[in-house]
PDB file of C-alpha atoms in Angstrom:
ATOM      1  CA  UNK A  75       6.310 -21.569 -10.029  1.00  0.00           C
ATOM      2  CA  UNK A  76       4.770 -24.802 -11.217  1.00  0.00           C
ATOM      3  CA  UNK A  77       7.816 -26.692  -9.949  1.00  0.00           C
ATOM      4  CA  UNK A  78       7.257 -25.157  -6.473  1.00  0.00           C
ATOM      5  CA  UNK A  79       3.736 -26.599  -6.403  1.00  0.00           C
ATOM      6  CA  UNK A  80       4.936 -30.034  -7.384  1.00  0.00           C
ATOM      7  CA  UNK A  81       8.029 -30.051  -5.161  1.00  0.00           C
ATOM      8  CA  UNK A  82       6.451 -28.757  -1.948  1.00  0.00           C
ATOM      9  CA  UNK A  83       2.747 -29.621  -2.282  1.00  0.00           C
ATOM     10  CA  UNK A  84       2.586 -32.556  -4.713  1.00  0.00           C
ATOM     11  CA  UNK A  85       0.203 -30.465  -6.807  1.00  0.00           C
ATOM     12  CA  UNK A  86       0.167 -30.609 -10.597  1.00  0.00           C
ATOM     13  CA  UNK A  87      -1.941 -28.047 -12.454  1.00  0.00           C
ATOM     14  CA  UNK A  88      -2.707 -27.900 -16.153  1.00  0.00           C
ATOM     15  CA  UNK A  89      -3.906 -24.309 -16.255  1.00  0.00           C
ATOM     16  CA  UNK A  90      -3.382 -21.210 -14.158  1.00  0.00           C
ATOM     17  CA  UNK A  91      -3.579 -17.429 -14.298  1.00  0.00           C
ATOM     18  CA  UNK A  92      -0.444 -15.362 -13.887  1.00  0.00           C
ATOM     19  CA  UNK A  93      -0.869 -12.414 -11.519  1.00  0.00           C
ATOM     20  CA  UNK A  94       1.517  -9.741 -10.293  1.00  0.00           C
ATOM     21  CA  UNK A  95       2.949 -11.716  -7.365  1.00  0.00           C
ATOM     22  CA  UNK A  96       2.331 -15.312  -8.378  1.00  0.00           C
ATOM     23  CA  UNK A  97      -0.277 -17.569  -9.971  1.00  0.00           C
ATOM     24  CA  UNK A  98      -3.931 -18.384  -9.305  1.00  0.00           C
ATOM     25  CA  UNK A  99      -5.440 -21.773 -10.097  1.00  0.00           C
ATOM     26  CA  UNK A 100      -8.407 -24.034  -9.348  1.00  0.00           C
ATOM     27  CA  UNK A 101      -8.481 -27.445  -7.743  1.00  0.00           C
ATOM     28  CA  UNK A 102     -12.005 -28.764  -8.120  1.00  0.00           C
ATOM     29  CA  UNK A 103     -14.239 -25.879  -6.934  1.00  0.00           C
ATOM     30  CA  UNK A 104     -11.623 -24.150  -4.775  1.00  0.00           C
ATOM     31  CA  UNK A 105      -9.345 -21.349  -5.864  1.00  0.00           C
ATOM     32  CA  UNK A 106      -5.700 -21.103  -4.751  1.00  0.00           C
ATOM     33  CA  UNK A 107      -3.015 -18.455  -4.882  1.00  0.00           C
ATOM     34  CA  UNK A 108       0.695 -19.299  -4.954  1.00  0.00           C
ATOM     35  CA  UNK A 109       2.244 -16.066  -3.728  1.00  0.00           C
ATOM     36  CA  UNK A 110       5.846 -14.932  -4.083  1.00  0.00           C
ATOM     37  CA  UNK A 111       6.578 -13.457  -0.667  1.00  0.00           C
ATOM     38  CA  UNK A 112       8.783 -10.418  -0.114  1.00  0.00           C
ATOM     39  CA  UNK A 113       8.959 -11.382   3.576  1.00  0.00           C
ATOM     40  CA  UNK A 114      11.546 -13.736   5.013  1.00  0.00           C
ATOM     41  CA  UNK A 115      10.546 -17.090   6.470  1.00  0.00           C
ATOM     42  CA  UNK A 116      10.706 -15.968  10.112  1.00  0.00           C
ATOM     43  CA  UNK A 117       8.602 -12.884   9.303  1.00  0.00           C
ATOM     44  CA  UNK A 118       5.972 -14.998   7.550  1.00  0.00           C
ATOM     45  CA  UNK A 119       5.813 -17.428  10.469  1.00  0.00           C
ATOM     46  CA  UNK A 120       5.542 -14.594  12.996  1.00  0.00           C
ATOM     47  CA  UNK A 121       2.646 -13.003  11.142  1.00  0.00           C
ATOM     48  CA  UNK A 122       0.973 -16.371  10.681  1.00  0.00           C
ATOM     49  CA  UNK A 123       1.112 -17.069  14.426  1.00  0.00           C
ATOM     50  CA  UNK A 124      -0.263 -13.629  15.324  1.00  0.00           C
ATOM     51  CA  UNK A 125      -3.187 -14.062  12.947  1.00  0.00           C
ATOM     52  CA  UNK A 126      -3.885 -17.568  14.223  1.00  0.00           C
ATOM     53  CA  UNK A 127      -3.952 -16.334  17.820  1.00  0.00           C
ATOM     54  CA  UNK A 128      -6.410 -13.542  17.053  1.00  0.00           C
ATOM     55  CA  UNK A 129     -10.124 -13.929  16.401  1.00  0.00           C
ATOM     56  CA  UNK A 130     -10.640 -11.997  13.150  1.00  0.00           C
ATOM     57  CA  UNK A 131     -14.093 -11.986  11.593  1.00  0.00           C
ATOM     58  CA  UNK A 132     -12.685 -11.261   8.138  1.00  0.00           C
ATOM     59  CA  UNK A 133     -12.357 -13.877   5.339  1.00  0.00           C
ATOM     60  CA  UNK A 134      -8.593 -13.687   4.902  1.00  0.00           C
ATOM     61  CA  UNK A 135      -6.915 -16.168   2.571  1.00  0.00           C
ATOM     62  CA  UNK A 136      -6.177 -19.432   4.381  1.00  0.00           C
ATOM     63  CA  UNK A 137      -2.561 -20.558   4.709  1.00  0.00           C
ATOM     64  CA  UNK A 138      -1.900 -24.012   3.234  1.00  0.00           C
ATOM     65  CA  UNK A 139       0.798 -26.183   4.763  1.00  0.00           C
ATOM     66  CA  UNK A 140       3.256 -27.867   2.439  1.00  0.00           C
ATOM     67  CA  UNK A 141       4.122 -31.561   2.672  1.00  0.00           C
ATOM     68  CA  UNK A 142       6.825 -30.747   5.257  1.00  0.00           C
ATOM     69  CA  UNK A 143       4.166 -29.099   7.459  1.00  0.00           C
ATOM     70  CA  UNK A 144       5.548 -25.613   6.797  1.00  0.00           C
ATOM     71  CA  UNK A 145       3.806 -22.594   5.319  1.00  0.00           C
ATOM     72  CA  UNK A 146       6.945 -21.162   3.681  1.00  0.00           C
ATOM     73  CA  UNK A 147       8.204 -22.908   0.564  1.00  0.00           C
ATOM     74  CA  UNK A 148      11.454 -21.520  -0.828  1.00  0.00           C
ATOM     75  CA  UNK A 149      10.124 -17.960  -0.948  1.00  0.00           C
ATOM     76  CA  UNK A 150       6.505 -18.875  -1.733  1.00  0.00           C
ATOM     77  CA  UNK A 151       3.320 -19.221   0.315  1.00  0.00           C
ATOM     78  CA  UNK A 152       0.212 -21.064  -0.839  1.00  0.00           C
ATOM     79  CA  UNK A 153      -3.235 -19.704   0.042  1.00  0.00           C
ATOM     80  CA  UNK A 154      -6.776 -20.945  -0.401  1.00  0.00           C
ATOM     81  CA  UNK A 155      -8.990 -18.024  -1.396  1.00  0.00           C
ATOM     82  CA  UNK A 156     -12.107 -17.583   0.722  1.00  0.00           C
ATOM     83  CA  UNK A 157     -13.261 -14.504  -1.198  1.00  0.00           C
ATOM     84  CA  UNK A 158     -12.528 -13.583  -4.784  1.00  0.00           C
ATOM     85  CA  UNK A 159     -14.162 -10.439  -6.155  1.00  0.00           C
ATOM     86  CA  UNK A 160     -12.930  -7.833  -8.592  1.00  0.00           C
ATOM     87  CA  UNK A 161     -13.847  -4.750  -6.591  1.00  0.00           C
ATOM     88  CA  UNK A 162     -13.455  -4.324  -2.849  1.00  0.00           C
ATOM     89  CA  UNK A 163     -16.088  -2.007  -1.395  1.00  0.00           C
ATOM     90  CA  UNK A 164     -15.952   0.682   1.277  1.00  0.00           C
ATOM     91  CA  UNK A 165     -17.825  -1.702   3.576  1.00  0.00           C
ATOM     92  CA  UNK A 166     -15.014  -4.252   3.189  1.00  0.00           C
ATOM     93  CA  UNK A 167     -12.466  -1.626   4.212  1.00  0.00           C
ATOM     94  CA  UNK A 168     -14.499  -0.545   7.221  1.00  0.00           C
ATOM     95  CA  UNK A 169     -14.450  -4.115   8.540  1.00  0.00           C
ATOM     96  CA  UNK A 170     -10.677  -3.792   8.927  1.00  0.00           C
ATOM     97  CA  UNK A 171     -11.088  -0.455  10.712  1.00  0.00           C
ATOM     98  CA  UNK A 172     -13.034  -2.236  13.430  1.00  0.00           C
ATOM     99  CA  UNK A 173     -10.330  -4.859  13.971  1.00  0.00           C
ATOM    100  CA  UNK A 174      -7.622  -3.908  16.454  1.00  0.00           C
ATOM    101  CA  UNK A 175      -6.574  -7.205  17.970  1.00  0.00           C
ATOM    102  CA  UNK A 176      -3.423  -7.999  15.966  1.00  0.00           C
ATOM    103  CA  UNK A 177      -0.324  -6.458  17.474  1.00  0.00           C
ATOM    104  CA  UNK A 178       2.013  -5.760  14.621  1.00  0.00           C
ATOM    105  CA  UNK A 179       4.794  -3.211  14.543  1.00  0.00           C
ATOM    106  CA  UNK A 180       3.678   0.296  13.621  1.00  0.00           C
ATOM    107  CA  UNK A 181       5.970   2.696  11.791  1.00  0.00           C
ATOM    108  CA  UNK A 182       4.869   6.318  11.627  1.00  0.00           C
ATOM    109  CA  UNK A 183       4.358   7.724   8.160  1.00  0.00           C
ATOM    110  CA  UNK A 184       6.995  10.447   8.496  1.00  0.00           C
ATOM    111  CA  UNK A 185       9.624   8.054   9.886  1.00  0.00           C
ATOM    112  CA  UNK A 186       8.988   5.535   7.112  1.00  0.00           C
ATOM    113  CA  UNK A 187       9.109   8.022   4.244  1.00  0.00           C
ATOM    114  CA  UNK A 188      12.063  10.083   5.469  1.00  0.00           C
ATOM    115  CA  UNK A 189      14.088   6.856   5.663  1.00  0.00           C
ATOM    116  CA  UNK A 190      12.837   5.686   2.278  1.00  0.00           C
ATOM    117  CA  UNK A 191      13.761   9.000   0.649  1.00  0.00           C
ATOM    118  CA  UNK A 192      17.250   8.812   2.178  1.00  0.00           C
ATOM    119  CA  UNK A 193      17.611   5.305   0.758  1.00  0.00           C
ATOM    120  CA  UNK A 194      16.425   6.389  -2.699  1.00  0.00           C
ATOM    121  CA  UNK A 195      18.818   9.332  -2.705  1.00  0.00           C
ATOM    122  CA  UNK A 196      21.688   6.935  -1.986  1.00  0.00           C
ATOM    123  CA  UNK A 197      20.498   4.554  -4.715  1.00  0.00           C
ATOM    124  CA  UNK A 198      20.398   7.328  -7.284  1.00  0.00           C
ATOM    125  CA  UNK A 199      23.894   8.521  -6.433  1.00  0.00           C
ATOM    126  CA  UNK A 200      25.196   4.976  -6.828  1.00  0.00           C
ATOM    127  CA  UNK A 201      23.128   3.681  -9.734  1.00  0.00           C
ATOM    128  CA  UNK A 202      21.192   6.145 -11.784  1.00  0.00           C
ATOM    129  CA  UNK A 203      22.309   7.961 -14.902  1.00  0.00           C
ATOM    130  CA  UNK A 204      18.705   8.186 -16.086  1.00  0.00           C
ATOM    131  CA  UNK A 205      17.914  11.780 -17.093  1.00  0.00           C
ATOM    132  CA  UNK A 206      14.180  11.242 -16.612  1.00  0.00           C
ATOM    133  CA  UNK A 207      14.782  10.350 -12.972  1.00  0.00           C
ATOM    134  CA  UNK A 208      17.467  12.918 -12.320  1.00  0.00           C
ATOM    135  CA  UNK A 209      15.356  15.806 -13.638  1.00  0.00           C
ATOM    136  CA  UNK A 210      12.235  14.881 -11.634  1.00  0.00           C
ATOM    137  CA  UNK A 211      13.549  13.472  -8.379  1.00  0.00           C
ATOM    138  CA  UNK A 212      14.336  16.753  -6.610  1.00  0.00           C
ATOM    139  CA  UNK A 213      10.886  18.166  -7.411  1.00  0.00           C
ATOM    140  CA  UNK A 214       8.941  15.247  -5.981  1.00  0.00           C
ATOM    141  CA  UNK A 215      11.276  14.714  -3.032  1.00  0.00           C
ATOM    142  CA  UNK A 216      10.966  18.396  -2.164  1.00  0.00           C
ATOM    143  CA  UNK A 217       7.190  18.107  -2.280  1.00  0.00           C
ATOM    144  CA  UNK A 218       7.233  14.925  -0.195  1.00  0.00           C
ATOM    145  CA  UNK A 219       9.541  16.382   2.441  1.00  0.00           C
ATOM    146  CA  UNK A 220       7.400  19.520   2.696  1.00  0.00           C
ATOM    147  CA  UNK A 221       4.330  17.401   3.409  1.00  0.00           C
ATOM    148  CA  UNK A 222       6.187  15.131   5.837  1.00  0.00           C
ATOM    149  CA  UNK A 223       7.610  18.073   7.778  1.00  0.00           C
ATOM    150  CA  UNK A 224       4.153  19.640   8.000  1.00  0.00           C
ATOM    151  CA  UNK A 225       2.781  16.305   9.222  1.00  0.00           C
ATOM    152  CA  UNK A 226       5.545  15.831  11.793  1.00  0.00           C
ATOM    153  CA  UNK A 227       5.169  19.363  13.189  1.00  0.00           C
ATOM    154  CA  UNK A 228       1.368  19.472  13.337  1.00  0.00           C
ATOM    155  CA  UNK A 229      -0.216  16.026  13.549  1.00  0.00           C
ATOM    156  CA  UNK A 230      -0.797  14.546  17.002  1.00  0.00           C
ATOM    157  CA  UNK A 231      -0.563  10.743  17.066  1.00  0.00           C
ATOM    158  CA  UNK A 232      -2.937   8.724  19.272  1.00  0.00           C
ATOM    159  CA  UNK A 233      -2.252   5.023  19.682  1.00  0.00           C
ATOM    160  CA  UNK A 234      -5.969   4.293  20.047  1.00  0.00           C
ATOM    161  CA  UNK A 235      -6.443   5.349  16.419  1.00  0.00           C
ATOM    162  CA  UNK A 236      -4.469   2.355  15.122  1.00  0.00           C
ATOM    163  CA  UNK A 237      -6.269  -0.552  13.508  1.00  0.00           C
ATOM    164  CA  UNK A 238      -5.756  -3.426  11.093  1.00  0.00           C
ATOM    165  CA  UNK A 239      -4.751  -2.035   7.726  1.00  0.00           C
ATOM    166  CA  UNK A 240      -2.830  -2.886   4.558  1.00  0.00           C
ATOM    167  CA  UNK A 241       0.767  -2.337   3.572  1.00  0.00           C
ATOM    168  CA  UNK A 242      -0.412  -1.573   0.052  1.00  0.00           C
ATOM    169  CA  UNK A 243      -3.823  -0.881  -1.439  1.00  0.00           C
ATOM    170  CA  UNK A 244      -2.911  -0.070  -5.034  1.00  0.00           C
ATOM    171  CA  UNK A 245      -5.993  -1.724  -6.467  1.00  0.00           C
ATOM    172  CA  UNK A 246      -9.335  -2.972  -5.185  1.00  0.00           C
ATOM    173  CA  UNK A 247      -8.970  -6.633  -6.091  1.00  0.00           C
ATOM    174  CA  UNK A 248      -9.614  -9.016  -3.231  1.00  0.00           C
ATOM    175  CA  UNK A 249      -6.502 -10.999  -4.195  1.00  0.00           C
ATOM    176  CA  UNK A 250      -4.200  -8.673  -2.254  1.00  0.00           C
ATOM    177  CA  UNK A 251      -6.865  -7.120  -0.048  1.00  0.00           C
ATOM    178  CA  UNK A 252      -7.429 -10.405   1.812  1.00  0.00           C
ATOM    179  CA  UNK A 253      -3.799 -11.529   1.619  1.00  0.00           C
ATOM    180  CA  UNK A 254      -2.628 -12.002   5.243  1.00  0.00           C
ATOM    181  CA  UNK A 255       0.924 -11.041   4.258  1.00  0.00           C
ATOM    182  CA  UNK A 256      -0.329  -7.628   3.125  1.00  0.00           C
ATOM    183  CA  UNK A 257      -1.599  -6.737   6.595  1.00  0.00           C
ATOM    184  CA  UNK A 258      -0.193  -4.023   8.806  1.00  0.00           C
ATOM    185  CA  UNK A 259      -1.199  -1.846  11.711  1.00  0.00           C
ATOM    186  CA  UNK A 260      -1.754   1.751  10.751  1.00  0.00           C
ATOM    187  CA  UNK A 261      -3.910   4.813  11.291  1.00  0.00           C
ATOM    188  CA  UNK A 262      -7.635   4.087  10.991  1.00  0.00           C
ATOM    189  CA  UNK A 263      -8.107   6.276   7.907  1.00  0.00           C
ATOM    190  CA  UNK A 264      -5.164   5.067   5.836  1.00  0.00           C
ATOM    191  CA  UNK A 265      -7.148   2.545   3.780  1.00  0.00           C
ATOM    192  CA  UNK A 266     -10.119   4.903   3.498  1.00  0.00           C
ATOM    193  CA  UNK A 267      -7.885   7.554   1.933  1.00  0.00           C
ATOM    194  CA  UNK A 268      -6.334   4.991  -0.427  1.00  0.00           C
ATOM    195  CA  UNK A 269      -9.869   4.029  -1.464  1.00  0.00           C
ATOM    196  CA  UNK A 270     -10.783   7.675  -2.118  1.00  0.00           C
ATOM    197  CA  UNK A 271      -7.625   8.256  -4.163  1.00  0.00           C
ATOM    198  CA  UNK A 272      -8.084   5.094  -6.205  1.00  0.00           C
ATOM    199  CA  UNK A 273     -11.772   5.734  -6.964  1.00  0.00           C
ATOM    200  CA  UNK A 274     -11.538   9.566  -7.162  1.00  0.00           C
ATOM    201  CA  UNK A 275     -14.601   9.625  -4.933  1.00  0.00           C
ATOM    202  CA  UNK A 276     -14.531  13.246  -3.798  1.00  0.00           C
ATOM    203  CA  UNK A 277     -18.079  13.077  -2.476  1.00  0.00           C
ATOM    204  CA  UNK A 278     -16.848  10.484   0.000  1.00  0.00           C
ATOM    205  CA  UNK A 279     -13.925  12.750   0.852  1.00  0.00           C
ATOM    206  CA  UNK A 280     -16.313  15.612   1.559  1.00  0.00           C
ATOM    207  CA  UNK A 281     -18.432  13.318   3.717  1.00  0.00           C
ATOM    208  CA  UNK A 282     -15.392  12.542   5.870  1.00  0.00           C
ATOM    209  CA  UNK A 283     -14.289  16.173   6.021  1.00  0.00           C
ATOM    210  CA  UNK A 284     -17.646  17.015   7.552  1.00  0.00           C
ATOM    211  CA  UNK A 285     -17.162  14.602  10.431  1.00  0.00           C
ATOM    212  CA  UNK A 286     -13.428  14.442  11.244  1.00  0.00           C
ATOM    213  CA  UNK A 287     -11.607  16.864  13.538  1.00  0.00           C
ATOM    214  CA  UNK A 288      -8.814  19.314  12.678  1.00  0.00           C
ATOM    215  CA  UNK A 289      -6.075  16.873  13.678  1.00  0.00           C
ATOM    216  CA  UNK A 290      -7.489  14.144  11.448  1.00  0.00           C
ATOM    217  CA  UNK A 291      -7.741  16.628   8.578  1.00  0.00           C
ATOM    218  CA  UNK A 292      -3.961  17.025   8.698  1.00  0.00           C
ATOM    219  CA  UNK A 293      -3.543  13.295   8.151  1.00  0.00           C
ATOM    220  CA  UNK A 294      -6.108  13.304   5.340  1.00  0.00           C
ATOM    221  CA  UNK A 295      -4.489  16.297   3.645  1.00  0.00           C
ATOM    222  CA  UNK A 296      -0.967  14.867   3.706  1.00  0.00           C
ATOM    223  CA  UNK A 297      -2.005  11.477   2.344  1.00  0.00           C
ATOM    224  CA  UNK A 298      -4.287  12.992  -0.292  1.00  0.00           C
ATOM    225  CA  UNK A 299      -1.438  15.194  -1.573  1.00  0.00           C
ATOM    226  CA  UNK A 300       1.571  12.892  -1.136  1.00  0.00           C
ATOM    227  CA  UNK A 301       3.168  11.767  -4.448  1.00  0.00           C
ATOM    228  CA  UNK A 302       2.890   8.022  -3.790  1.00  0.00           C
ATOM    229  CA  UNK A 303       2.471   7.252  -7.482  1.00  0.00           C
ATOM    230  CA  UNK A 304       5.729   8.949  -8.402  1.00  0.00           C
ATOM    231  CA  UNK A 305       7.743   6.844  -5.962  1.00  0.00           C
ATOM    232  CA  UNK A 306       5.956   3.696  -7.108  1.00  0.00           C
ATOM    233  CA  UNK A 307       6.867   4.474 -10.720  1.00  0.00           C
ATOM    234  CA  UNK A 308      10.399   5.407  -9.675  1.00  0.00           C
ATOM    235  CA  UNK A 309      10.882   1.934  -8.186  1.00  0.00           C
ATOM    236  CA  UNK A 310       9.592   0.367 -11.383  1.00  0.00           C
ATOM    237  CA  UNK A 311      11.980   2.483 -13.427  1.00  0.00           C
ATOM    238  CA  UNK A 312      14.965   1.592 -11.237  1.00  0.00           C
ATOM    239  CA  UNK A 313      14.227  -2.114 -10.924  1.00  0.00           C
ATOM    240  CA  UNK A 314      12.909  -2.914 -14.398  1.00  0.00           C
ATOM    241  CA  UNK A 315      14.211   0.019 -16.445  1.00  0.00           C
ATOM    242  CA  UNK A 316      10.618   0.745 -17.443  1.00  0.00           C
ATOM    243  CA  UNK A 317      10.207   4.481 -18.040  1.00  0.00           C
ATOM    244  CA  UNK A 318       6.604   4.446 -19.310  1.00  0.00           C
ATOM    245  CA  UNK A 319       4.942   4.838 -15.921  1.00  0.00           C
ATOM    246  CA  UNK A 320       7.336   7.593 -14.847  1.00  0.00           C
ATOM    247  CA  UNK A 321       6.930   9.425 -18.151  1.00  0.00           C
ATOM    248  CA  UNK A 322       3.150   9.412 -17.704  1.00  0.00           C
ATOM    249  CA  UNK A 323       3.580  11.045 -14.292  1.00  0.00           C
ATOM    250  CA  UNK A 324       5.869  13.762 -15.619  1.00  0.00           C
ATOM    251  CA  UNK A 325       3.600  14.566 -18.556  1.00  0.00           C
ATOM    252  CA  UNK A 326       0.805  15.326 -16.065  1.00  0.00           C
ATOM    253  CA  UNK A 327       2.642  17.548 -13.585  1.00  0.00           C
ATOM    254  CA  UNK A 328       0.400  20.513 -14.492  1.00  0.00           C
ATOM    255  CA  UNK A 329      -2.678  18.442 -13.659  1.00  0.00           C
ATOM    256  CA  UNK A 330      -1.069  17.315 -10.414  1.00  0.00           C
ATOM    257  CA  UNK A 331      -0.332  20.902  -9.382  1.00  0.00           C
ATOM    258  CA  UNK A 332      -3.942  21.899 -10.106  1.00  0.00           C
ATOM    259  CA  UNK A 333      -4.995  18.978  -7.929  1.00  0.00           C
ATOM    260  CA  UNK A 334      -2.736  20.212  -5.104  1.00  0.00           C
ATOM    261  CA  UNK A 335      -4.305  23.674  -5.293  1.00  0.00           C
ATOM    262  CA  UNK A 336      -7.750  22.073  -5.133  1.00  0.00           C
ATOM    263  CA  UNK A 337      -6.703  20.139  -2.029  1.00  0.00           C
ATOM    264  CA  UNK A 338      -5.452  23.365  -0.436  1.00  0.00           C
ATOM    265  CA  UNK A 339      -8.814  25.039  -0.865  1.00  0.00           C
ATOM    266  CA  UNK A 340     -10.770  21.981   0.174  1.00  0.00           C
ATOM    267  CA  UNK A 341      -8.829  21.538   3.431  1.00  0.00           C
ATOM    268  CA  UNK A 342      -8.038  25.213   3.999  1.00  0.00           C
ATOM    269  CA  UNK A 343      -4.373  24.242   4.400  1.00  0.00           C
ATOM    270  CA  UNK A 344      -1.907  26.172   2.236  1.00  0.00           C
ATOM    271  CA  UNK A 345       1.586  24.766   1.587  1.00  0.00           C
ATOM    272  CA  UNK A 346       2.211  25.080  -2.141  1.00  0.00           C
ATOM    273  CA  UNK A 347       2.999  28.767  -2.549  1.00  0.00           C
ATOM    274  CA  UNK A 348       5.283  28.206  -5.565  1.00  0.00           C
ATOM    275  CA  UNK A 349       2.429  26.898  -7.731  1.00  0.00           C
ATOM    276  CA  UNK A 350       1.076  29.624  -9.980  1.00  0.00           C
ATOM    277  CA  UNK A 351      -2.601  30.353  -9.462  1.00  0.00           C
ATOM    278  CA  UNK A 352      -4.586  30.947 -12.622  1.00  0.00           C
TER     279      UNK A 352
END
């Protein structure tokens, strides 16, 4: 990555911090993030233009042009960080909920995950001889499809409930939270639920359950129960042949099923009849 900085930005750094998707470094008192983008150049430019055209009162990372006056540099994008904190707060998330001016494509949760499951099923037929995957996949896919079918048959979508959100919110570091390339348009409670799941803040969950309507409770229930972590670990296992994360999930299936029963009682929605009640 250092050669990208020198080739495209004429920047030479002596020290830097490696992060999941790139490196972070200082130049004088400013902090920068060289980010390995999963988006193609035309997608990055489209998102950049939409953000630039919209008045957003949120301190997103600033795009830095390279020496050719482009923001895309052979798969990388350079940002100047305007905020850098370890823990994003609920107040930070709520700022995004109030922002609805960026018109990005919205893909419904059920459409996205049904297609992703179909893709994973094809990948496993073609690639996987991993017993750990093969013995767990049907269980978690069955659970996911049950939740998605319930969501599709019962949840009523309202376009006015869409707002600025995040593609992923797997941690509460501002590095990805304020990354413009991690933005999406989604349902107003998506990030709130991710925050609750990450922090295990069930008091906050109860607070929301006391003020949302029955339709919104369906969305909350499905996202609170959905096995996102399994599919995240499955990708890691397939791409990097790292079984540790997946093994940790499988060793805690009993705890997960107890959690599902707790969610049933909390929401008064009952889907998991095969789980034995103690």
